[in-house]
Amino acid sequence: GEVAVHLDGAGPPEHPTLRGLHAAALGNEQSRALGETKWLEGGYNLTVALVNGSPAPLTLEDARAAFKVTKVGTPLACMDEPVKLTTPLTIPPGVVWFERVPITCIMHTTGSYDIVGSLVADRSTAELPLGLVRLQVSSDPQMFAPPRVYP
């Protein structure tokens, strides 16, 4: 399948110590309200995109993504455990690697949530921001299915 991505500006940032590695997190901005167990089972996922923007192959021995979730308007945040990505050992030049990562830290109540991700790769302690996804959790059925037209 294909994923349409629109980048404004210069695109995803480059990792501070791994030259050529760029990354971003993408995801649906709307979700149905799920029960608490469905959230914990990974009922919502983000896709992490790793980009080799260099002219040479990029070797990654270890890459982990972590996500902090905050319900908009509340001061407390929830942090998922970092997820080890199953990236190939070498990403060829110009290639984008996609991986779905479950976000289990969303509360099971409706509202807006900010999900902020970061990537740590290999033995570097530097974090690469993956960006922010604002998720709207709703129980409104018209957000997910068009209204039915009756004859």
PDB file of C-alpha atoms in Angstrom:
ATOM      1  CA  GLY A   1       0.000   0.000   0.000  1.00  0.00           C
ATOM      2  CA  GLU A   2       0.881   3.637  -0.142  1.00  0.00           C
ATOM      3  CA  VAL A   3       1.052   6.291   2.548  1.00  0.00           C
ATOM      4  CA  ALA A   4       0.516   9.906   1.537  1.00  0.00           C
ATOM      5  CA  VAL A   5       2.750  12.261   3.513  1.00  0.00           C
ATOM      6  CA  HIS A   6       2.734  16.039   3.225  1.00  0.00           C
ATOM      7  CA  LEU A   7       5.742  17.794   4.714  1.00  0.00           C
ATOM      8  CA  ASP A   8       5.812  21.505   5.406  1.00  0.00           C
ATOM      9  CA  GLY A   9       9.165  23.213   5.610  1.00  0.00           C
ATOM     10  CA  ALA A  10      12.373  21.222   5.695  1.00  0.00           C
ATOM     11  CA  GLY A  11      10.825  17.877   6.647  1.00  0.00           C
ATOM     12  CA  PRO A  12      11.623  15.613   9.592  1.00  0.00           C
ATOM     13  CA  PRO A  13      14.667  16.588  11.643  1.00  0.00           C
ATOM     14  CA  GLU A  14      17.980  14.763  11.342  1.00  0.00           C
ATOM     15  CA  HIS A  15      19.366  12.732  14.242  1.00  0.00           C
ATOM     16  CA  PRO A  16      22.074  14.793  16.008  1.00  0.00           C
ATOM     17  CA  THR A  17      24.727  12.058  15.908  1.00  0.00           C
ATOM     18  CA  LEU A  18      23.588   9.588  13.215  1.00  0.00           C
ATOM     19  CA  ARG A  19      23.991  11.625  10.057  1.00  0.00           C
ATOM     20  CA  GLY A  20      21.322  10.996   7.452  1.00  0.00           C
ATOM     21  CA  LEU A  21      18.770   9.467   9.845  1.00  0.00           C
ATOM     22  CA  HIS A  22      15.474  11.348   9.796  1.00  0.00           C
ATOM     23  CA  ALA A  23      12.305  10.174  11.562  1.00  0.00           C
ATOM     24  CA  ALA A  24       8.673  11.097  12.084  1.00  0.00           C
ATOM     25  CA  ALA A  25       5.540   9.607  13.639  1.00  0.00           C
ATOM     26  CA  LEU A  26       2.300   9.591  11.660  1.00  0.00           C
ATOM     27  CA  GLY A  27      -1.162   8.499  12.668  1.00  0.00           C
ATOM     28  CA  ASN A  28      -4.881   8.850  12.393  1.00  0.00           C
ATOM     29  CA  GLU A  29      -6.064  11.986  14.186  1.00  0.00           C
ATOM     30  CA  GLN A  30      -9.461  10.523  15.111  1.00  0.00           C
ATOM     31  CA  SER A  31     -10.399   7.364  16.959  1.00  0.00           C
ATOM     32  CA  ARG A  32     -13.498   5.772  18.353  1.00  0.00           C
ATOM     33  CA  ALA A  33     -13.757   5.588  22.105  1.00  0.00           C
ATOM     34  CA  LEU A  34     -12.494   2.136  23.025  1.00  0.00           C
ATOM     35  CA  GLY A  35     -12.808   0.244  26.267  1.00  0.00           C
ATOM     36  CA  GLU A  36      -9.865   0.339  28.654  1.00  0.00           C
ATOM     37  CA  THR A  37      -8.706  -3.171  27.712  1.00  0.00           C
ATOM     38  CA  LYS A  38      -8.728  -2.333  23.975  1.00  0.00           C
ATOM     39  CA  TRP A  39      -6.395   0.648  24.586  1.00  0.00           C
ATOM     40  CA  LEU A  40      -4.060  -1.538  26.650  1.00  0.00           C
ATOM     41  CA  GLU A  41      -4.040  -4.155  23.879  1.00  0.00           C
ATOM     42  CA  GLY A  42      -2.865  -1.553  21.366  1.00  0.00           C
ATOM     43  CA  GLY A  43      -6.198  -0.484  19.879  1.00  0.00           C
ATOM     44  CA  TYR A  44      -4.495   2.624  18.478  1.00  0.00           C
ATOM     45  CA  ASN A  45      -1.207   2.684  16.547  1.00  0.00           C
ATOM     46  CA  LEU A  46       1.147   5.279  15.183  1.00  0.00           C
ATOM     47  CA  THR A  47       3.463   4.619  12.279  1.00  0.00           C
ATOM     48  CA  VAL A  48       7.116   5.503  12.766  1.00  0.00           C
ATOM     49  CA  ALA A  49       8.940   6.394   9.563  1.00  0.00           C
ATOM     50  CA  LEU A  50      12.733   6.163   9.503  1.00  0.00           C
ATOM     51  CA  VAL A  51      14.349   7.836   6.512  1.00  0.00           C
ATOM     52  CA  ASN A  52      17.906   7.383   5.271  1.00  0.00           C
ATOM     53  CA  GLY A  53      18.527  10.801   3.785  1.00  0.00           C
ATOM     54  CA  SER A  54      22.223  10.163   3.199  1.00  0.00           C
ATOM     55  CA  PRO A  55      23.949   8.953   0.021  1.00  0.00           C
ATOM     56  CA  ALA A  56      25.328   5.880   1.865  1.00  0.00           C
ATOM     57  CA  PRO A  57      23.709   2.873   3.568  1.00  0.00           C
ATOM     58  CA  LEU A  58      22.725   3.581   7.184  1.00  0.00           C
ATOM     59  CA  THR A  59      23.422   0.904   9.776  1.00  0.00           C
ATOM     60  CA  LEU A  60      21.101   0.771  12.795  1.00  0.00           C
ATOM     61  CA  GLU A  61      21.795  -1.849  15.437  1.00  0.00           C
ATOM     62  CA  ASP A  62      19.107  -0.674  17.842  1.00  0.00           C
ATOM     63  CA  ALA A  63      16.276   1.854  17.527  1.00  0.00           C
ATOM     64  CA  ARG A  64      13.609   2.548  20.164  1.00  0.00           C
ATOM     65  CA  ALA A  65      10.566   4.825  20.017  1.00  0.00           C
ATOM     66  CA  ALA A  66       8.930   6.279  23.128  1.00  0.00           C
ATOM     67  CA  PHE A  67       5.657   8.194  23.342  1.00  0.00           C
ATOM     68  CA  LYS A  68       4.290  10.558  25.972  1.00  0.00           C
ATOM     69  CA  VAL A  69       0.503  10.998  26.011  1.00  0.00           C
ATOM     70  CA  THR A  70      -1.227  13.978  27.627  1.00  0.00           C
ATOM     71  CA  LYS A  71      -4.946  14.613  27.685  1.00  0.00           C
ATOM     72  CA  VAL A  72      -5.329  18.232  26.526  1.00  0.00           C
ATOM     73  CA  GLY A  73      -6.111  20.501  29.473  1.00  0.00           C
ATOM     74  CA  THR A  74      -4.666  18.191  32.115  1.00  0.00           C
ATOM     75  CA  PRO A  75      -1.183  18.485  33.656  1.00  0.00           C
ATOM     76  CA  LEU A  76      -0.472  14.753  33.992  1.00  0.00           C
ATOM     77  CA  ALA A  77       1.158  12.761  31.225  1.00  0.00           C
ATOM     78  CA  CYS A  78       1.446   9.029  30.687  1.00  0.00           C
ATOM     79  CA  MET A  79       4.604   7.541  29.193  1.00  0.00           C
ATOM     80  CA  ASP A  80       4.657   4.271  27.280  1.00  0.00           C
ATOM     81  CA  GLU A  81       7.688   2.020  27.675  1.00  0.00           C
ATOM     82  CA  PRO A  82      10.113   2.507  24.760  1.00  0.00           C
ATOM     83  CA  VAL A  83       9.365   0.070  21.933  1.00  0.00           C
ATOM     84  CA  LYS A  84      12.246  -1.636  20.161  1.00  0.00           C
ATOM     85  CA  LEU A  85      11.745  -1.225  16.434  1.00  0.00           C
ATOM     86  CA  THR A  86      12.359  -4.165  14.124  1.00  0.00           C
ATOM     87  CA  THR A  87      14.321  -2.134  11.585  1.00  0.00           C
ATOM     88  CA  PRO A  88      16.606  -3.882   9.132  1.00  0.00           C
ATOM     89  CA  LEU A  89      20.287  -3.757  10.068  1.00  0.00           C
ATOM     90  CA  THR A  90      20.987  -1.541   7.054  1.00  0.00           C
ATOM     91  CA  ILE A  91      18.652   1.003   5.443  1.00  0.00           C
ATOM     92  CA  PRO A  92      19.732   1.786   1.860  1.00  0.00           C
ATOM     93  CA  PRO A  93      20.140   5.425   0.738  1.00  0.00           C
ATOM     94  CA  GLY A  94      16.838   7.205   0.088  1.00  0.00           C
ATOM     95  CA  VAL A  95      14.745   4.399   1.591  1.00  0.00           C
ATOM     96  CA  VAL A  96      11.957   4.947   4.127  1.00  0.00           C
ATOM     97  CA  TRP A  97      11.247   2.211   6.700  1.00  0.00           C
ATOM     98  CA  PHE A  98       7.742   2.145   8.242  1.00  0.00           C
ATOM     99  CA  GLU A  99       6.748   0.376  11.438  1.00  0.00           C
ATOM    100  CA  ARG A 100       3.473   0.425  13.382  1.00  0.00           C
ATOM    101  CA  VAL A 101       3.837   1.036  17.106  1.00  0.00           C
ATOM    102  CA  PRO A 102       0.939   0.496  19.552  1.00  0.00           C
ATOM    103  CA  ILE A 103       0.109   3.408  21.844  1.00  0.00           C
ATOM    104  CA  THR A 104      -1.229   1.853  25.036  1.00  0.00           C
ATOM    105  CA  CYS A 105      -1.150   4.934  27.235  1.00  0.00           C
ATOM    106  CA  ILE A 106      -4.351   6.648  26.066  1.00  0.00           C
ATOM    107  CA  MET A 107      -7.090   6.949  28.658  1.00  0.00           C
ATOM    108  CA  HIS A 108     -10.412   5.371  27.747  1.00  0.00           C
ATOM    109  CA  THR A 109     -12.339   8.647  27.988  1.00  0.00           C
ATOM    110  CA  THR A 110     -13.325  10.897  25.098  1.00  0.00           C
ATOM    111  CA  GLY A 111     -11.378  14.076  24.460  1.00  0.00           C
ATOM    112  CA  SER A 112      -8.241  15.383  22.777  1.00  0.00           C
ATOM    113  CA  TYR A 113      -4.851  13.811  23.428  1.00  0.00           C
ATOM    114  CA  ASP A 114      -1.392  15.040  22.468  1.00  0.00           C
ATOM    115  CA  ILE A 115       1.012  12.234  21.601  1.00  0.00           C
ATOM    116  CA  VAL A 116       4.665  13.300  21.454  1.00  0.00           C
ATOM    117  CA  GLY A 117       7.256  10.803  20.292  1.00  0.00           C
ATOM    118  CA  SER A 118      11.023  10.525  20.389  1.00  0.00           C
ATOM    119  CA  LEU A 119      13.538   8.099  18.933  1.00  0.00           C
ATOM    120  CA  VAL A 120      16.780   6.847  20.456  1.00  0.00           C
ATOM    121  CA  ALA A 121      19.042   4.910  18.120  1.00  0.00           C
ATOM    122  CA  ASP A 122      22.076   2.723  18.699  1.00  0.00           C
ATOM    123  CA  ARG A 123      24.181   3.739  21.679  1.00  0.00           C
ATOM    124  CA  SER A 124      23.464   7.445  21.287  1.00  0.00           C
ATOM    125  CA  THR A 125      21.794   9.159  24.217  1.00  0.00           C
ATOM    126  CA  ALA A 126      20.500  11.918  21.935  1.00  0.00           C
ATOM    127  CA  GLU A 127      16.760  11.834  21.310  1.00  0.00           C
ATOM    128  CA  LEU A 128      15.317  12.613  17.906  1.00  0.00           C
ATOM    129  CA  PRO A 129      11.841  14.206  18.109  1.00  0.00           C
ATOM    130  CA  LEU A 130       9.198  12.293  16.156  1.00  0.00           C
ATOM    131  CA  GLY A 131       6.705  15.138  16.275  1.00  0.00           C
ATOM    132  CA  LEU A 132       3.255  15.576  17.762  1.00  0.00           C
ATOM    133  CA  VAL A 133      -0.017  13.887  16.836  1.00  0.00           C
ATOM    134  CA  ARG A 134      -3.212  15.319  18.318  1.00  0.00           C
ATOM    135  CA  LEU A 135      -5.737  12.518  18.644  1.00  0.00           C
ATOM    136  CA  GLN A 136      -9.467  13.211  19.037  1.00  0.00           C
ATOM    137  CA  VAL A 137     -11.226  10.323  20.796  1.00  0.00           C
ATOM    138  CA  SER A 138     -14.986  10.452  20.271  1.00  0.00           C
ATOM    139  CA  SER A 139     -18.077   8.324  20.625  1.00  0.00           C
ATOM    140  CA  ASP A 140     -19.896  10.369  17.937  1.00  0.00           C
ATOM    141  CA  PRO A 141     -20.815   7.809  15.228  1.00  0.00           C
ATOM    142  CA  GLN A 142     -20.969  10.508  12.527  1.00  0.00           C
ATOM    143  CA  MET A 143     -17.218  11.073  12.858  1.00  0.00           C
ATOM    144  CA  PHE A 144     -16.589   7.553  11.547  1.00  0.00           C
ATOM    145  CA  ALA A 145     -19.511   6.728   9.267  1.00  0.00           C
ATOM    146  CA  PRO A 146     -21.318   9.036   6.855  1.00  0.00           C
ATOM    147  CA  PRO A 147     -24.934   9.825   7.662  1.00  0.00           C
ATOM    148  CA  ARG A 148     -27.331   7.422   5.989  1.00  0.00           C
ATOM    149  CA  VAL A 149     -29.614   8.835   3.296  1.00  0.00           C
ATOM    150  CA  TYR A 150     -33.138   7.468   3.421  1.00  0.00           C
ATOM    151  CA  PRO A 151     -35.336   7.525   0.267  1.00  0.00           C
TER     152      PRO A 151
END
